[in-house]
Short mmCIF file of C-alpha atoms in Angstrom, two decimals:
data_model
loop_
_atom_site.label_atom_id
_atom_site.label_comp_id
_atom_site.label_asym_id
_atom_site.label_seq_id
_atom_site.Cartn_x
_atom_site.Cartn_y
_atom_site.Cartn_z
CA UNK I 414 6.21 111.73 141.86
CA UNK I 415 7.02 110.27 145.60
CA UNK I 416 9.86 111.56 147.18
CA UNK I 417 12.75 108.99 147.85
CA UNK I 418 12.65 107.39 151.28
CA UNK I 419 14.87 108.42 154.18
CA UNK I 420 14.11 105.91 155.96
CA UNK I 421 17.58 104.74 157.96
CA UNK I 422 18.51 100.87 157.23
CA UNK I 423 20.89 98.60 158.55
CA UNK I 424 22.78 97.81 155.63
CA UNK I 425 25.69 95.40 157.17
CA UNK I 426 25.92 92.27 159.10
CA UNK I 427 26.08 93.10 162.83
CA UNK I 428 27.57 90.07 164.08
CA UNK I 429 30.10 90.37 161.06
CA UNK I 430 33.64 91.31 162.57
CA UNK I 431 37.26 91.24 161.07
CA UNK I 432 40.59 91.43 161.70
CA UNK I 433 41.79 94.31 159.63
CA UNK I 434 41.57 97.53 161.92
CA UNK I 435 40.69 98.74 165.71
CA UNK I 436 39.16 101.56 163.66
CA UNK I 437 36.13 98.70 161.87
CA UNK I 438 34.24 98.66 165.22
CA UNK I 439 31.32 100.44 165.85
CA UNK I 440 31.37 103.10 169.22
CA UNK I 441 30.78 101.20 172.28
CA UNK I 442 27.17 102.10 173.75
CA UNK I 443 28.44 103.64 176.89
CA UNK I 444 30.00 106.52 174.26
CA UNK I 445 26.67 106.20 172.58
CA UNK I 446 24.70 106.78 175.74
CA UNK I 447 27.42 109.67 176.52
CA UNK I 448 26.46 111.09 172.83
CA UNK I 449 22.61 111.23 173.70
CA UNK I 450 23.19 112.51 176.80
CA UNK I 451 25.15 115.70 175.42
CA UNK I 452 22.19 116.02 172.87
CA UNK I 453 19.64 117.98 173.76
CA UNK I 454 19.38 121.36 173.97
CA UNK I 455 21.87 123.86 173.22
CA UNK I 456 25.08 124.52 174.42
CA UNK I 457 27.70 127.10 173.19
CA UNK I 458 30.04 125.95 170.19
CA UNK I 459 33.51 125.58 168.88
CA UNK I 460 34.88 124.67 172.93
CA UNK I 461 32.97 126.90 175.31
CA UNK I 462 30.65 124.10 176.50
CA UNK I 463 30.23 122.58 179.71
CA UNK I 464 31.63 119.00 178.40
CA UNK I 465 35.12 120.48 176.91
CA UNK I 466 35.40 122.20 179.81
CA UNK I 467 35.03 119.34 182.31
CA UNK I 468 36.98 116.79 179.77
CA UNK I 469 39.97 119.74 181.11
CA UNK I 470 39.56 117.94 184.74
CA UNK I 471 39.23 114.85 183.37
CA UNK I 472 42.86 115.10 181.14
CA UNK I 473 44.35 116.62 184.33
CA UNK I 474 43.46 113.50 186.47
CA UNK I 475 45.33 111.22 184.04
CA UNK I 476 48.42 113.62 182.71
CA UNK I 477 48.88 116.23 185.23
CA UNK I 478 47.86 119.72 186.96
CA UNK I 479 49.11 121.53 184.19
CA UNK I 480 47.63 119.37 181.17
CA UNK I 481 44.94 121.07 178.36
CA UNK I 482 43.15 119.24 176.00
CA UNK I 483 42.08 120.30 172.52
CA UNK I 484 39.80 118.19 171.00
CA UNK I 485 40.29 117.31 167.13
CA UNK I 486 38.19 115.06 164.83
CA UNK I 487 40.80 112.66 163.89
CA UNK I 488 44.13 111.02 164.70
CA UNK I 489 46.21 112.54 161.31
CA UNK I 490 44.78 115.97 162.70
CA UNK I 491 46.21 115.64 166.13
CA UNK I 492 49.46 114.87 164.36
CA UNK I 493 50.22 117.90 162.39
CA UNK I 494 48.82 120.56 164.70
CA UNK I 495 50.81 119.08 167.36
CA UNK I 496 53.64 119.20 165.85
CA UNK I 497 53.54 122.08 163.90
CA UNK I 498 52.85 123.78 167.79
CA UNK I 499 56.23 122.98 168.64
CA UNK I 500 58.06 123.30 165.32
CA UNK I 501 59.55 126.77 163.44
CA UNK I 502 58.97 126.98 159.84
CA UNK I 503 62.62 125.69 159.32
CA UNK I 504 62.06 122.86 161.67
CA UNK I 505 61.76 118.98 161.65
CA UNK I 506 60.60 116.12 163.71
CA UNK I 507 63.08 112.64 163.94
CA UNK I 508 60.81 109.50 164.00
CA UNK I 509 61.26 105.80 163.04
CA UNK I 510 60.77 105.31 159.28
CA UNK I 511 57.69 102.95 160.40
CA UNK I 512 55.77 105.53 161.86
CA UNK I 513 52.98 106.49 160.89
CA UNK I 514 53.12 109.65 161.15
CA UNK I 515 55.46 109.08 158.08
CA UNK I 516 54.04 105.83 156.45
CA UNK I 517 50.35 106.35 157.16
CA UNK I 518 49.13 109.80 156.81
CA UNK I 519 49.62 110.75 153.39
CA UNK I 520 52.20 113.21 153.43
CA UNK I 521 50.02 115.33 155.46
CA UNK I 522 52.95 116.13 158.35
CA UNK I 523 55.07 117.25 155.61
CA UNK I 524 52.39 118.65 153.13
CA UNK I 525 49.81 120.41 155.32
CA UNK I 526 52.31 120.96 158.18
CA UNK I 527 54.91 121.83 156.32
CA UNK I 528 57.30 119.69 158.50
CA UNK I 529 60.55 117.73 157.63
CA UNK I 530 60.40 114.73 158.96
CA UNK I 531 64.01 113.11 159.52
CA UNK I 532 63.19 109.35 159.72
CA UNK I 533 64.70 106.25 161.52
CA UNK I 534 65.25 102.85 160.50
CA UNK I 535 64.27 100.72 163.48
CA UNK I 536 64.08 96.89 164.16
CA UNK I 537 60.94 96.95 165.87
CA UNK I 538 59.43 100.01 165.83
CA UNK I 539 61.14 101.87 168.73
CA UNK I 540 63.37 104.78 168.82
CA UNK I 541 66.30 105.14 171.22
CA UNK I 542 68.54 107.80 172.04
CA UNK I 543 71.32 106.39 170.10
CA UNK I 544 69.10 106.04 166.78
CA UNK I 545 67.88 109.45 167.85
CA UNK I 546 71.75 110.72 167.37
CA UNK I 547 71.47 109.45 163.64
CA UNK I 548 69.78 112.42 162.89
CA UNK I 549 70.40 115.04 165.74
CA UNK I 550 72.65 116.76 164.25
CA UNK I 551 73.26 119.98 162.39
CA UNK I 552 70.96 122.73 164.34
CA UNK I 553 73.36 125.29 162.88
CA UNK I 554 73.69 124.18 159.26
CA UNK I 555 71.09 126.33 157.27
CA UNK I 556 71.22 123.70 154.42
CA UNK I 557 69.46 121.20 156.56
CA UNK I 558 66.08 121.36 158.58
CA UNK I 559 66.60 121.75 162.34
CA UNK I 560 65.46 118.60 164.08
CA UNK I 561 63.35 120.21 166.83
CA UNK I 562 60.99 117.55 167.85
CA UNK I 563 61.36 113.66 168.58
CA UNK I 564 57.86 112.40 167.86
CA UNK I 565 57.28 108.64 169.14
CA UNK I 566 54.14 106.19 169.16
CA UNK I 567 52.61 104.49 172.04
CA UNK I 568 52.08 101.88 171.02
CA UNK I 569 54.24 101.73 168.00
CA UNK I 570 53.38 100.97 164.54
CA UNK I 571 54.53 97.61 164.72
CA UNK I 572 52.22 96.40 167.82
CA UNK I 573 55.62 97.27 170.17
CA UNK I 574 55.44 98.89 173.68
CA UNK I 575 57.90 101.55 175.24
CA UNK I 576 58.08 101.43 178.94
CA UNK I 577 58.44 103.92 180.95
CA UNK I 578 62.06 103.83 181.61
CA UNK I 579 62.58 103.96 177.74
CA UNK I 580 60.59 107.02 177.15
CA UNK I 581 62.32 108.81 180.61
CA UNK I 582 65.38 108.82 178.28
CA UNK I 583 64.62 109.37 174.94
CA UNK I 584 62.92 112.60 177.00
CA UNK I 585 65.84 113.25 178.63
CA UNK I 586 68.37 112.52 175.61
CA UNK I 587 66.16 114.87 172.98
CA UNK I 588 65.75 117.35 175.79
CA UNK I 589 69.41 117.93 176.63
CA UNK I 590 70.10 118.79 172.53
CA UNK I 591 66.86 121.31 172.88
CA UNK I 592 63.92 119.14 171.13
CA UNK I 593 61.01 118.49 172.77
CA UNK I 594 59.23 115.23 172.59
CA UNK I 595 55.91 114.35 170.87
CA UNK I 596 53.94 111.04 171.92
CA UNK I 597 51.36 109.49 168.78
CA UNK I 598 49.10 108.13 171.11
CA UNK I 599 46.50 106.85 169.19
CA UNK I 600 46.51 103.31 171.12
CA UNK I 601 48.04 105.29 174.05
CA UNK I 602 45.23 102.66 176.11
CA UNK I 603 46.54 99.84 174.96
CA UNK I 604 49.92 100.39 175.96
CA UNK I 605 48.80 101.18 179.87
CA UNK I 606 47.07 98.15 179.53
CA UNK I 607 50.03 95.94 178.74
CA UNK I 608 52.47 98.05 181.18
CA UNK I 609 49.55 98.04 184.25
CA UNK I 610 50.60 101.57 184.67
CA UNK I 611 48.72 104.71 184.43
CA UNK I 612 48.94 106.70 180.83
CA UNK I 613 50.88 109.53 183.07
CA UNK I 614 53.61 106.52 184.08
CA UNK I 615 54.76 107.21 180.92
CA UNK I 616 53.55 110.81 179.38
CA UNK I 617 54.23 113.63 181.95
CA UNK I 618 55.94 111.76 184.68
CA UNK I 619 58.03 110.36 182.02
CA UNK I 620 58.96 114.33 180.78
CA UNK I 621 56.58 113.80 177.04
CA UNK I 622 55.91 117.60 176.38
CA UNK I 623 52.66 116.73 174.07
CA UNK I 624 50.74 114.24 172.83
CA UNK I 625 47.85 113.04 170.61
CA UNK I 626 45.48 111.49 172.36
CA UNK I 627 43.30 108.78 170.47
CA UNK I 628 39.65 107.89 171.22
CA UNK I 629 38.81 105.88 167.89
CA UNK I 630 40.16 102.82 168.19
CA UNK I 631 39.00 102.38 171.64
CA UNK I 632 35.42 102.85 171.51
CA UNK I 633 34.80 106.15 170.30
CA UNK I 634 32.86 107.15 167.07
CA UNK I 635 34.97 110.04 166.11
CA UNK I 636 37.34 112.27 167.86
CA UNK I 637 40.63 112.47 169.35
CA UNK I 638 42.60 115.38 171.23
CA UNK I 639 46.09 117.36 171.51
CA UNK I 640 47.16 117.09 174.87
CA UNK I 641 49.55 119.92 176.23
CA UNK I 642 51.38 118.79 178.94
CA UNK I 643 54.67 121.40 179.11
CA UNK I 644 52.53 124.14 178.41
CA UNK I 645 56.04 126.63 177.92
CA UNK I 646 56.89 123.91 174.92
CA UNK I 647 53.86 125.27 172.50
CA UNK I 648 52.77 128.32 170.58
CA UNK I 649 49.08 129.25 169.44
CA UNK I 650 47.61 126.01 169.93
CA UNK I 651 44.11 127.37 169.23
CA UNK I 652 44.97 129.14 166.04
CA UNK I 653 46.78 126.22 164.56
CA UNK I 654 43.82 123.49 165.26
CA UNK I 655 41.78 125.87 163.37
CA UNK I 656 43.83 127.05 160.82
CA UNK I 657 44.17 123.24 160.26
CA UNK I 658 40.67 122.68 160.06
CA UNK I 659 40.20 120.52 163.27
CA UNK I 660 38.34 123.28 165.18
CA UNK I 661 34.62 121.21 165.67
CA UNK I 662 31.98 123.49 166.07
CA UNK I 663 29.86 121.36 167.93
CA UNK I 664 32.83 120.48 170.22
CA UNK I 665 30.80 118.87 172.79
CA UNK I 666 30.33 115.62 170.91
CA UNK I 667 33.75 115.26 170.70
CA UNK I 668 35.00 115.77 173.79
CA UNK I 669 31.77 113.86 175.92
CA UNK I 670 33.42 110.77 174.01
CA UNK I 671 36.62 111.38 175.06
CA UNK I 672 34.26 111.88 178.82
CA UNK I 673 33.08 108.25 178.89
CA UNK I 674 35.80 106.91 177.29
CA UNK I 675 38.42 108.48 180.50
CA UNK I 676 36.55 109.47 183.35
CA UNK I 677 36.28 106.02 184.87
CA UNK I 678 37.70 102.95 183.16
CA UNK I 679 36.00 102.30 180.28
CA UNK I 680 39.14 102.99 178.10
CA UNK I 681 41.47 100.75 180.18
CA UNK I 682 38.39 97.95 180.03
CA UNK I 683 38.71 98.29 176.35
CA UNK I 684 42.21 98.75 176.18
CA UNK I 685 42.62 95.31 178.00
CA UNK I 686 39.77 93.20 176.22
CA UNK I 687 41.44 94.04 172.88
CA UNK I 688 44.79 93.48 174.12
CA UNK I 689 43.42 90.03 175.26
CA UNK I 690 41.92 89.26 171.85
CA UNK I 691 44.99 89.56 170.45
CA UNK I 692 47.21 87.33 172.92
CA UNK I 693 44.30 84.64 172.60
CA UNK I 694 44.97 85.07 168.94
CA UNK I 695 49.02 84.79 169.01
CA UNK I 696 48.84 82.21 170.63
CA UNK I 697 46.53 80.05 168.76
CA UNK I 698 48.70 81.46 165.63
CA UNK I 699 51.69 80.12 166.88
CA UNK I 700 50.28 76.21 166.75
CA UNK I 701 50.28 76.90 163.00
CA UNK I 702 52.97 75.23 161.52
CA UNK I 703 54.17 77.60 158.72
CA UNK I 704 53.27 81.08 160.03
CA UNK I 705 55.67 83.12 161.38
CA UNK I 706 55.37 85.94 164.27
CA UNK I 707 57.22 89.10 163.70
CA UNK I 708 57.16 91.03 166.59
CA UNK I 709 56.23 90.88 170.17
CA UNK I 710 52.82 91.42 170.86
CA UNK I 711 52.31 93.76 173.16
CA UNK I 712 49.08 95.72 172.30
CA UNK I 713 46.44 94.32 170.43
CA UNK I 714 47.97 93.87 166.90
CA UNK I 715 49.52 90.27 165.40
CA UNK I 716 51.94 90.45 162.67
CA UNK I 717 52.53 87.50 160.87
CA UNK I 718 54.25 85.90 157.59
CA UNK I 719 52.61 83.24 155.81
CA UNK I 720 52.30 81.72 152.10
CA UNK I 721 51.03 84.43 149.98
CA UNK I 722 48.45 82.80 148.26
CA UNK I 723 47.01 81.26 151.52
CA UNK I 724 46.62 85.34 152.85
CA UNK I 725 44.65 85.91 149.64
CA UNK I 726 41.94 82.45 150.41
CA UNK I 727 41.37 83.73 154.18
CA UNK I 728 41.10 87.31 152.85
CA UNK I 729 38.14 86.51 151.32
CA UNK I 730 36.65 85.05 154.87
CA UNK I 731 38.08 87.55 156.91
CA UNK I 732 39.24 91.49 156.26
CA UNK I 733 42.33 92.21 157.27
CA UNK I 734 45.70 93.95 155.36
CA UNK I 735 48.80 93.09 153.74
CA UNK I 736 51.32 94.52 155.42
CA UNK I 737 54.35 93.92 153.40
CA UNK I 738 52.55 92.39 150.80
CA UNK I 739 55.87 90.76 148.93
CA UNK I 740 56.74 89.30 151.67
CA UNK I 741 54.06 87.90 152.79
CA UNK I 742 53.73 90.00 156.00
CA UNK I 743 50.04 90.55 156.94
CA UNK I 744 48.79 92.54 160.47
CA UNK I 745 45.93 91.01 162.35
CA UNK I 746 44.01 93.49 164.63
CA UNK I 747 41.67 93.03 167.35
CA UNK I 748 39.27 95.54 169.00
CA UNK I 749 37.68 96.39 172.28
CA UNK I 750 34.39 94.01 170.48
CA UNK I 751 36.57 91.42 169.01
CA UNK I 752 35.34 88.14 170.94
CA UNK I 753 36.87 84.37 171.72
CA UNK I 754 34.35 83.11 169.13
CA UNK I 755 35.82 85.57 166.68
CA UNK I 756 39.74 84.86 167.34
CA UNK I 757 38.95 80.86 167.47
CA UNK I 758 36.88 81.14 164.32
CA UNK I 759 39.58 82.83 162.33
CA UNK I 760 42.48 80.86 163.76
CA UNK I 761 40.52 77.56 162.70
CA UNK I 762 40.61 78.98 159.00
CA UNK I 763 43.47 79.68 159.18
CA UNK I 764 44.39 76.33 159.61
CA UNK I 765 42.19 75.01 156.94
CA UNK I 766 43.97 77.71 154.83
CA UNK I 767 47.42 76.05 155.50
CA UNK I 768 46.79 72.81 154.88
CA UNK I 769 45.00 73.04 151.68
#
């Protein structure tokens, strides 16, 4: 009998692209070309290569002298061992109920890091230090889990954008009641591209203690990192990423990613292309009559409310997600690959959509 081939195949459309996630595109080839070039040979595992240790210089350039990085293999990951690194068993973390830290990651904060989270309602996505004092409160009540951490996205959830000002005092608000301040950066890129400041602008020189660091949905094929900025505001970093199972053995092809990706400008190229894509498609959303913008955009996400039914016909054209599916509220996202053809395309069947 002949063995089954192993042949690889393409088994998708290349020029096929949607709107339904950042994470849908492939790794852009400079990451690729970063990837091969780590390849060959070996090199010593689980953090002790030469490419962890240079990414160190690398996250120092961007978030300060006394930054570390700790490479993880995904953005969830990131999440709970930061935040279990600055929690006690008895503590919890105050976010805004759209996080997703709380929406998105299956319980996992809660479930794996045994962390209460102590969540926000929020109009747009964005804490402040008066919606913070909704649930600071209690640190000596043993019936109730001590908020300890205010975790916050950059961007948010909902496509929204903090500026610097805004995180300088939600740091120095959750700071003078003793918490220390988390940052979800997983499109941490895309909200230095809108603000044309550097990612520090708004991390260390705006007082963030920690943060996780995303490389997926700006180019990379895998990978993200825990970034320790107050380095007195964490315990046992490296026992917690791998007691949580986010200790890569083969390190280096993790943190070369995060290399190409931050060493020059390839993530603010991205960061800004994608950010583009989704302007260009606002505003040829907004010549729709009957769809309805929800929030600014201010990364490179579009949320929208149309007619049910007409979501359904384009979702067969085009992937993207229901966001509150009753109603109606869908999220459109572009990528750093997302191109003019691809935003007119869509926005053109969306119209046909409409006015059938």
């Amino acid at each position: 009998m002949n063995p089954p081939r192993t042949d690889a195949r393409r088994h998708h459309d290349p020029d096929v692209r949607g709107f339904a996630s950042d994470n849908y595109a492939g790794a852009h080839p400079e990451v690729l070309a970063a990837l091969a070039l780590a390849n060959g040979g070996h090199q010593v595992a689980y953090g002790e290569d030469a490419y962890t240790e240079n990414l160190q210089q690398v996250i120092r350039s961007h978030f300060g002298p006394t930054a570390e990085a700790f490479p993880v293999f995904n953005g969830t990951g990131a999440n709970v061992v930061a935040l279990q690194a600055v929690t006690d068993r008895w503590g919890a973390v105050i976010c805004a109920e759209s996080a997703h830290i709380n929406v998105d990651e299956g319980g996992a904060p809660e479930r794996v890091g045994g962390i209460k989270l102590l969540t926000v309602p929020t109009p747009d996505g964005k804490l402040t230090p008066e919606l913070i004092d909704r649930q600071a409160y209690g640190w000596d009540d043993e019936h109730r889990a001590m908020p300890q951490v205010v975790s916050i996205a950059q961007a948010t959830e909902l496509g929204t954008v903090y500026t610097p000002d805004e995180i300088r005092a939600i740091c120095e608000h959750a700071h003078g009641h003793g918490m220390k301040v988390h940052v979800d950066g997983s499109r941490l890129a895309n909200a230095a591209a809108t603000l044309n400041v550097p990612m520090r602008a708004f991390t260390n020189g705006a007082g963030v203690d920690l943060l996780s660091l995303g490389g997926t949905k700006n180019g990379a094929l895998f990978g993200e990192a825990v970034v320790v900025i107050n380095q007195d505001a964490v315990r046992h970093m490296k026992h917690l990423r791998k007691q949580s199972m986010q200790l890569a053995s083969k390190m280096r092809f993790v943190s070369v990613q995060l290399e190409a990706l931050l060493a020059r400008d390839l993530w603010l190229r991205n960061a800004r292309h994608a950010n583009g894509m989704a302007q260009r498609l606002a505003e040829g959303v907004r010549a729709v009559h009957g769809v309805e913008i929800l929030h600014p955009v201010q990364a490179n996400a579009v949320f929208a409310r149309l007619p049910h039914d007409v979501s359904e016909r384009l979702q067969k054209r085009f992937r993207f997600y229901f966001w509150d599916e009753p109603a109606g509220d869908v999220r459109w996202m572009c990528a750093y690959d997302t191109t003019e053809d691809d935003v007119d395309t869509f926005v053109a069947a969306l119209k046909e959509e409409m006015a059938r």
